[in-house]
Amino acid sequence: MQTLGKAIVPTMPKVIVIGGGIGGLTLARACLDVGIEVKVYEKRQLDTMLSGPGGIFIQRNAMRVYRLLWGGKIFNRFYEQGGKILKGGFSSKTGDPLYINSPEFVGEQDLGVCLLRPELQQILYEALPQGTVQTGIAFKSFEDTGDSVKIYFQDGSTEIGDILVGADGLYSKVRACLDGKELLEDPVYSGMCCWRGYFDRGNIPLDPQYSWMEYWGRGNRFGYFDVGGGRFSFYAFNNSKVAVNDDAVGGSIQALRQIFSDYAQPVPAIIETLDNKKIYRDDIFDREPLSTEWGKGRVTLIGDAAHPVQPNLGQGGCMAVEDAFEIAKLLTLSVNHEQIPSLLRQYERSRSQRVTRVFNVSRQVGTLGQTNSSIGCFFRNWVYKLTPRWLADLQFKWLFDYQPSWEKVVSQPDI
């Protein structure tokens, strides 16, 4: 007797993402582009999720991802909203250029775009269908059953998916659960704090040939960059004990005045335009790189949840964007759900070398920029000034080598 039956058609997995930052929202869009069902859960309320201090660099390597997503709409909106990364570099606190690069060093017209964080978040959120992102829902734990993942939330609700991705940052609850912990151990303090915010250009004497610049002093640095519409974001680093605030000196502006009083223009002029209420100060932490495996079973991590770095290269968010794309691309290769764990481990191995290199170089640049001795600053500045630009470019050129491609993956219609 002959038995007839239906052919088994492979189905795309359902992805649950914890965290609605740049990595989580980008992953959601990438998944939708290739027909993968996805839900994002964020513990913050929507207005808080769509906020953030200062600006962010989305450099050319990450922008190549956005060129591929949603028919290039995110890519186009970023350029419409933000400021192009053009010529810029490092100078001494007296304004003497130490290292200057321009987009030509990687054969491009620009190195990407900078945006204010709230505007970036808004664009990414609007790129997703209504209901994709659920806010005000805090992750609690998960259970990997072998053929699915059950997620438990603090409010008692649950969700079931085929894959769980932790995109929940430096203090990732998903990463803690992977380690069988309630909370992660403390991250590594860098020894420096950072102030961030933005200002309108107005009459500030910014050099028009630069879209960004960072000034290096002794144990401190000050930088600014164009975020579009005549606005600029600023950041300032200072070697500091952990958990110090500015109340004792009369607020953040007064603290910045004291620290950067001997810096050349435009630094003092920028500080005088700032609003105390719009300056955000925090301490800078990272974590030592994980091995070539970041997750287990059907669970993995992206961005700062997996590999937090110091913000010295402007590549932290960019690494999360790359992670997001590479996960979505690999998941299209699955012919059955049993292959998912091995595909996630493949993703982790493929990313580990690059993100570890970003981690190491970022620490190196931070150590140089934050040199705390007079003799150390002298030799740092002397070496940078005497190094041929083509040789100095090699320290950063590799960052832009990333070339994302869907390869044989056929994109689905817009959702």
Coordinates of C-alpha atoms in Angstrom, one line a residue:
M1 CA 0.0 0.0 0.0
Q2 CA 1.3 3.4 -1.0
T3 CA 1.2 6.2 1.5
L4 CA 1.0 9.8 0.3
G5 CA 2.2 12.7 2.4
K6 CA 3.1 16.4 2.1
A7 CA 6.6 17.4 1.4
I8 CA 8.2 19.1 4.5
V9 CA 8.9 22.7 3.6
P10 CA 11.6 24.3 5.8
T11 CA 10.3 27.3 7.7
M12 CA 12.2 30.3 8.9
P13 CA 12.9 30.6 12.6
K14 CA 11.3 33.0 15.0
V15 CA 13.9 35.3 16.7
I16 CA 13.3 36.9 20.0
V17 CA 15.6 39.9 20.7
I18 CA 16.1 41.4 24.2
G19 CA 17.2 45.1 23.9
G20 CA 16.0 47.9 21.7
G21 CA 19.3 49.7 21.1
I22 CA 21.1 50.0 17.8
G23 CA 22.0 46.3 17.6
G24 CA 18.5 45.0 18.5
L25 CA 16.6 47.3 16.1
T26 CA 19.1 46.6 13.3
L27 CA 18.8 42.9 13.8
A28 CA 15.0 43.1 13.6
R29 CA 15.1 44.9 10.3
A30 CA 17.7 42.5 8.9
C31 CA 15.5 39.5 9.9
L32 CA 12.4 41.0 8.3
D33 CA 14.3 41.6 5.1
V34 CA 14.9 37.9 4.7
G35 CA 11.5 36.7 5.9
I36 CA 12.4 35.8 9.5
E37 CA 9.8 36.5 12.1
V38 CA 11.2 38.7 14.9
K39 CA 10.1 40.4 18.1
V40 CA 12.1 42.9 20.2
Y41 CA 11.5 43.3 23.9
E42 CA 12.8 46.4 25.7
K43 CA 12.6 47.1 29.4
R44 CA 12.6 50.9 28.9
Q45 CA 9.4 52.8 28.0
L46 CA 9.3 54.0 24.4
D47 CA 10.2 57.6 25.1
T48 CA 13.3 56.5 27.0
M49 CA 14.3 54.0 24.3
L50 CA 14.1 56.8 21.7
S51 CA 16.5 59.0 23.7
G52 CA 20.2 59.0 24.5
P53 CA 23.1 61.3 25.2
G54 CA 25.1 63.1 22.6
G55 CA 25.8 61.6 19.2
I56 CA 27.1 58.4 17.6
F57 CA 29.5 57.5 14.7
I58 CA 28.0 55.2 12.1
Q59 CA 31.1 54.6 10.1
R60 CA 31.4 53.3 6.6
N61 CA 31.7 49.6 7.6
A62 CA 28.3 49.8 9.3
M63 CA 26.8 52.1 6.7
R64 CA 27.4 49.3 4.1
V65 CA 25.0 47.2 6.1
Y66 CA 22.4 49.9 6.1
R67 CA 22.7 50.2 2.4
L68 CA 21.5 46.6 2.1
L69 CA 18.6 46.9 4.6
W70 CA 15.1 47.9 3.8
G71 CA 16.0 48.9 0.2
G72 CA 18.5 51.4 1.4
K73 CA 15.9 53.5 3.2
I74 CA 17.7 53.6 6.5
F75 CA 21.0 54.5 4.7
N76 CA 19.3 57.4 2.9
R77 CA 17.6 58.7 6.0
F78 CA 20.8 58.6 8.0
Y79 CA 22.5 60.8 5.4
E80 CA 19.5 63.2 5.2
Q81 CA 19.5 63.6 9.0
G82 CA 23.1 63.4 10.0
G83 CA 26.5 64.9 9.3
K84 CA 29.0 63.2 7.0
I85 CA 32.3 62.0 8.5
L86 CA 34.9 63.9 6.4
K87 CA 38.3 65.2 7.3
G88 CA 39.3 65.0 10.9
G89 CA 41.8 63.6 13.5
F90 CA 43.8 64.2 16.6
S91 CA 45.4 67.4 17.7
S92 CA 47.4 68.5 20.8
K93 CA 45.5 70.6 23.3
T94 CA 47.2 73.7 21.8
G95 CA 45.6 72.9 18.4
D96 CA 48.7 71.5 16.8
P97 CA 47.6 68.6 14.4
L98 CA 49.0 65.2 15.3
Y99 CA 47.2 62.9 12.9
I100 CA 44.7 63.9 10.3
N101 CA 42.9 61.6 7.9
S102 CA 40.3 62.0 5.2
P103 CA 37.9 59.6 3.4
E104 CA 40.4 59.2 0.6
F105 CA 42.5 56.9 2.8
V106 CA 39.9 54.2 2.3
G107 CA 38.9 55.3 -1.2
E108 CA 35.5 56.8 -0.2
Q109 CA 33.9 60.2 -0.4
D110 CA 33.1 60.1 3.3
L111 CA 33.7 57.7 6.2
G112 CA 30.1 57.4 7.2
V113 CA 27.7 59.6 9.1
C114 CA 27.2 60.9 12.6
L115 CA 23.8 61.4 14.2
L116 CA 22.3 62.4 17.5
R117 CA 21.4 59.2 19.4
P118 CA 17.6 60.0 19.7
E119 CA 17.4 60.6 15.9
L120 CA 19.2 57.4 15.1
Q121 CA 16.9 55.5 17.4
Q122 CA 13.8 57.1 15.9
I123 CA 14.9 56.2 12.4
L124 CA 15.6 52.6 13.3
Y125 CA 12.3 52.3 15.2
E126 CA 10.3 53.7 12.3
A127 CA 11.9 51.1 10.0
L128 CA 10.0 48.4 11.7
P129 CA 6.3 47.4 11.4
Q130 CA 4.1 48.5 14.3
G131 CA 4.1 45.9 17.1
T132 CA 7.6 44.5 16.3
V133 CA 9.0 46.3 19.4
Q134 CA 7.4 45.8 22.8
T135 CA 8.6 48.3 25.4
G136 CA 8.2 48.4 29.1
I137 CA 8.8 44.6 29.4
A138 CA 11.8 43.5 31.3
F139 CA 13.6 40.2 30.6
K140 CA 13.9 37.8 33.6
S141 CA 15.2 34.4 32.3
F142 CA 15.0 31.8 29.6
E143 CA 14.7 28.0 29.2
D144 CA 16.2 26.3 26.2
T145 CA 14.1 23.2 25.7
G146 CA 16.3 21.9 22.8
D147 CA 13.8 22.6 20.1
S148 CA 12.7 26.1 21.2
V149 CA 13.5 28.8 23.8
K150 CA 11.0 29.9 26.3
I151 CA 11.5 33.5 27.6
Y152 CA 10.2 34.7 31.0
F153 CA 9.6 38.4 31.7
Q154 CA 9.5 40.2 35.0
D155 CA 5.7 40.9 34.7
G156 CA 5.0 37.1 34.5
S157 CA 4.4 37.0 30.8
T158 CA 6.2 34.5 28.5
E159 CA 7.2 34.2 24.9
I160 CA 8.4 31.2 22.8
G161 CA 10.8 31.4 19.9
D162 CA 13.4 29.4 18.0
I163 CA 16.3 31.8 18.9
L164 CA 17.0 34.2 21.7
V165 CA 19.4 37.1 21.0
G166 CA 20.7 39.2 23.9
A167 CA 21.2 42.8 22.7
D168 CA 20.9 44.2 26.2
G169 CA 24.2 46.0 26.6
L170 CA 27.0 46.1 29.1
Y171 CA 24.9 44.7 32.0
S172 CA 23.2 42.1 29.8
K173 CA 20.7 39.9 31.7
V174 CA 20.7 37.4 28.9
R175 CA 24.5 37.0 29.3
A176 CA 24.1 36.6 33.0
C177 CA 21.5 33.8 32.5
L178 CA 23.9 32.1 30.1
D179 CA 26.4 32.0 32.9
G180 CA 23.8 30.8 35.4
K181 CA 23.8 34.1 37.3
E182 CA 21.2 36.6 38.4
L183 CA 23.6 39.5 37.5
L184 CA 26.9 39.8 35.7
E185 CA 30.1 40.5 37.6
D186 CA 31.2 44.1 37.6
P187 CA 32.7 45.3 34.3
V188 CA 36.3 46.7 34.1
Y189 CA 36.6 50.4 34.9
S190 CA 38.8 52.2 32.3
G191 CA 40.0 54.8 34.8
M192 CA 38.2 57.6 32.9
C193 CA 34.8 59.3 32.9
C194 CA 33.1 60.9 29.9
W195 CA 30.8 63.9 29.4
R196 CA 28.5 64.0 26.3
G197 CA 26.0 66.4 24.8
Y198 CA 25.5 68.6 21.8
F199 CA 25.6 72.2 20.8
D200 CA 24.5 74.5 17.9
R201 CA 27.5 75.8 15.9
G202 CA 26.4 79.4 16.0
N203 CA 29.5 81.6 16.1
I204 CA 31.9 79.0 17.6
P205 CA 35.2 79.2 15.8
L206 CA 35.2 75.7 14.4
D207 CA 37.8 75.1 11.6
P208 CA 35.6 74.5 8.5
Q209 CA 38.0 72.0 7.0
Y210 CA 37.2 69.5 9.7
S211 CA 33.9 67.6 10.4
W212 CA 35.4 66.2 13.6
M213 CA 38.4 66.8 15.8
E214 CA 39.8 65.4 19.1
Y215 CA 42.2 67.3 21.2
W216 CA 44.6 65.5 23.5
G217 CA 45.9 66.9 26.7
R218 CA 47.4 65.3 29.9
G219 CA 45.0 62.8 31.3
N220 CA 42.1 64.3 29.3
R221 CA 40.7 64.7 25.8
F222 CA 38.0 66.8 24.2
G223 CA 36.3 66.1 20.9
Y224 CA 33.4 67.2 18.7
F225 CA 31.7 66.0 15.5
D226 CA 29.1 67.2 13.0
V227 CA 25.7 65.6 13.5
G228 CA 23.8 67.5 10.8
G229 CA 21.6 70.6 10.7
G230 CA 24.3 73.0 12.1
R231 CA 24.6 70.9 15.3
F232 CA 27.6 69.2 16.7
S233 CA 28.0 66.6 19.4
F234 CA 30.8 66.9 22.0
Y235 CA 32.5 64.4 24.3
A236 CA 35.2 64.9 26.9
F237 CA 37.2 62.3 28.8
N238 CA 39.1 62.8 32.0
N239 CA 41.1 60.4 34.2
S240 CA 39.0 60.0 37.3
K241 CA 38.0 57.8 40.3
V242 CA 34.9 55.8 39.7
A243 CA 31.4 57.1 40.8
V244 CA 32.4 60.8 41.1
N245 CA 29.9 63.5 40.1
D246 CA 30.2 67.2 39.4
D247 CA 28.1 68.6 42.3
A248 CA 31.1 69.4 44.4
V249 CA 32.4 71.9 41.8
G250 CA 29.0 73.4 40.8
G251 CA 27.9 71.3 37.9
S252 CA 29.3 69.8 34.7
I253 CA 30.0 73.1 32.9
Q254 CA 32.2 74.2 35.8
A255 CA 34.0 70.9 35.9
L256 CA 34.7 71.1 32.2
R257 CA 35.9 74.7 32.5
Q258 CA 38.4 73.7 35.2
I259 CA 39.7 70.6 33.3
F260 CA 40.0 72.2 29.9
S261 CA 41.0 75.7 30.9
D262 CA 44.3 75.5 29.0
Y263 CA 43.0 74.1 25.8
A264 CA 43.0 76.1 22.6
Q265 CA 39.9 77.3 20.8
P266 CA 37.3 76.1 20.0
V267 CA 37.2 74.0 23.2
P268 CA 36.6 76.9 25.6
A269 CA 34.0 78.4 23.3
I270 CA 32.1 75.1 23.0
I271 CA 32.0 74.6 26.8
E272 CA 30.5 78.1 27.2
T273 CA 27.6 77.3 24.9
L274 CA 26.6 74.1 26.8
D275 CA 23.5 73.7 29.0
N276 CA 24.1 71.9 32.3
K277 CA 20.8 70.1 32.0
K278 CA 21.7 68.6 28.7
I279 CA 25.1 67.2 29.6
Y280 CA 25.4 63.5 30.5
R281 CA 28.3 62.2 32.5
D282 CA 29.1 58.5 33.0
D283 CA 32.1 56.3 33.8
I284 CA 33.6 54.2 31.0
F285 CA 33.7 50.4 31.4
D286 CA 34.4 47.4 29.2
R287 CA 34.8 43.7 29.6
E288 CA 37.5 41.3 28.6
P289 CA 36.7 39.6 25.3
L290 CA 34.9 36.3 25.5
S291 CA 36.3 33.2 23.7
T292 CA 35.1 32.2 20.3
E293 CA 31.7 31.1 21.8
W294 CA 29.4 33.7 23.3
G295 CA 26.2 31.7 23.7
K296 CA 24.8 28.2 24.2
G297 CA 22.2 26.2 22.3
R298 CA 19.7 28.5 20.8
V299 CA 20.9 31.7 22.6
T300 CA 23.6 34.2 21.5
L301 CA 24.6 37.8 22.1
I302 CA 25.3 40.8 19.9
G303 CA 26.9 44.2 20.5
D304 CA 27.9 45.4 24.0
A305 CA 26.2 42.3 25.5
A306 CA 28.9 40.2 23.9
H307 CA 31.9 42.6 23.5
P308 CA 31.6 46.0 25.1
V309 CA 34.5 48.3 24.2
Q310 CA 35.7 51.7 25.2
P311 CA 34.4 54.5 22.9
N312 CA 37.8 55.5 21.5
L313 CA 37.3 54.4 17.9
G314 CA 33.6 55.2 17.4
Q315 CA 33.1 51.5 16.5
G316 CA 31.0 50.1 19.4
G317 CA 27.7 50.6 17.7
C318 CA 29.2 49.7 14.3
M319 CA 30.2 46.3 15.7
A320 CA 26.6 45.7 16.9
V321 CA 25.4 46.5 13.4
E322 CA 27.8 44.1 11.8
D323 CA 26.8 41.4 14.3
A324 CA 23.1 41.9 13.5
F325 CA 23.6 41.5 9.8
E326 CA 25.8 38.4 10.1
I327 CA 23.3 36.6 12.3
A328 CA 20.4 37.3 9.9
K329 CA 22.5 36.2 6.9
L330 CA 23.5 32.9 8.6
L331 CA 20.0 32.1 9.6
T332 CA 18.9 32.1 6.0
L333 CA 21.2 29.1 5.5
S334 CA 19.2 26.9 7.9
V335 CA 17.3 24.1 6.2
N336 CA 16.0 22.7 9.5
H337 CA 15.7 24.0 13.1
E338 CA 18.2 21.5 14.4
Q339 CA 21.0 23.4 12.7
I340 CA 20.3 26.6 14.6
P341 CA 22.8 26.0 17.5
S342 CA 25.6 25.2 15.2
L343 CA 24.8 28.3 13.0
L344 CA 24.9 30.5 16.1
R345 CA 28.3 29.1 17.1
Q346 CA 29.5 29.7 13.5
Y347 CA 28.4 33.3 13.8
E348 CA 30.2 33.8 17.1
R349 CA 33.5 32.3 15.8
S350 CA 33.3 34.4 12.6
R351 CA 33.0 37.6 14.7
S352 CA 35.4 36.9 17.5
Q353 CA 38.7 37.9 15.9
R354 CA 37.4 41.2 14.5
V355 CA 35.6 42.4 17.7
T356 CA 38.6 41.4 19.8
R357 CA 40.9 43.5 17.6
V358 CA 38.5 46.4 18.0
F359 CA 38.6 45.9 21.7
N360 CA 42.4 45.9 21.9
V361 CA 43.0 48.9 19.5
S362 CA 40.3 50.9 21.3
R363 CA 42.1 50.3 24.7
Q364 CA 45.4 51.3 23.1
V365 CA 44.1 54.5 21.7
G366 CA 42.4 55.3 25.0
T367 CA 45.7 54.7 26.9
L368 CA 47.6 57.0 24.5
G369 CA 44.9 59.7 24.6
Q370 CA 44.7 59.6 28.4
T371 CA 48.5 59.6 29.0
N372 CA 48.9 61.2 32.4
S373 CA 52.6 62.2 32.5
S374 CA 54.2 65.2 30.9
I375 CA 57.0 63.1 29.4
G376 CA 54.4 60.6 28.1
C377 CA 52.4 63.3 26.4
F378 CA 55.6 64.8 24.8
F379 CA 56.6 61.4 23.3
R380 CA 53.1 60.6 22.3
N381 CA 52.7 63.8 20.4
W382 CA 56.2 63.6 19.0
V383 CA 55.6 60.1 17.6
Y384 CA 52.3 60.9 16.0
K385 CA 53.7 64.0 14.4
L386 CA 56.7 62.2 12.9
T387 CA 54.9 59.1 11.7
P388 CA 54.1 59.2 8.0
R389 CA 50.3 59.6 7.5
W390 CA 50.2 56.4 5.3
L391 CA 51.7 54.4 8.1
A392 CA 49.4 56.0 10.8
D393 CA 46.4 55.2 8.5
L394 CA 47.2 51.5 8.8
Q395 CA 46.1 51.7 12.5
F396 CA 42.6 52.4 11.4
K397 CA 42.2 51.4 7.7
W398 CA 41.4 47.8 8.5
L399 CA 38.2 48.9 10.3
F400 CA 36.7 49.7 6.9
D401 CA 37.5 46.4 5.2
Y402 CA 34.2 44.9 6.2
Q403 CA 32.1 44.3 3.1
P404 CA 28.6 42.8 3.9
S405 CA 26.7 40.9 1.3
W406 CA 23.6 38.8 1.2
E407 CA 25.5 36.7 -1.4
K408 CA 23.0 34.0 -2.6
V409 CA 20.3 35.1 -0.1
V410 CA 17.2 36.5 -2.0
S411 CA 15.6 39.5 -0.2
Q412 CA 11.9 39.3 0.6
P413 CA 9.5 42.1 -0.3
D414 CA 9.3 45.1 2.1
I415 CA 7.2 44.2 5.2

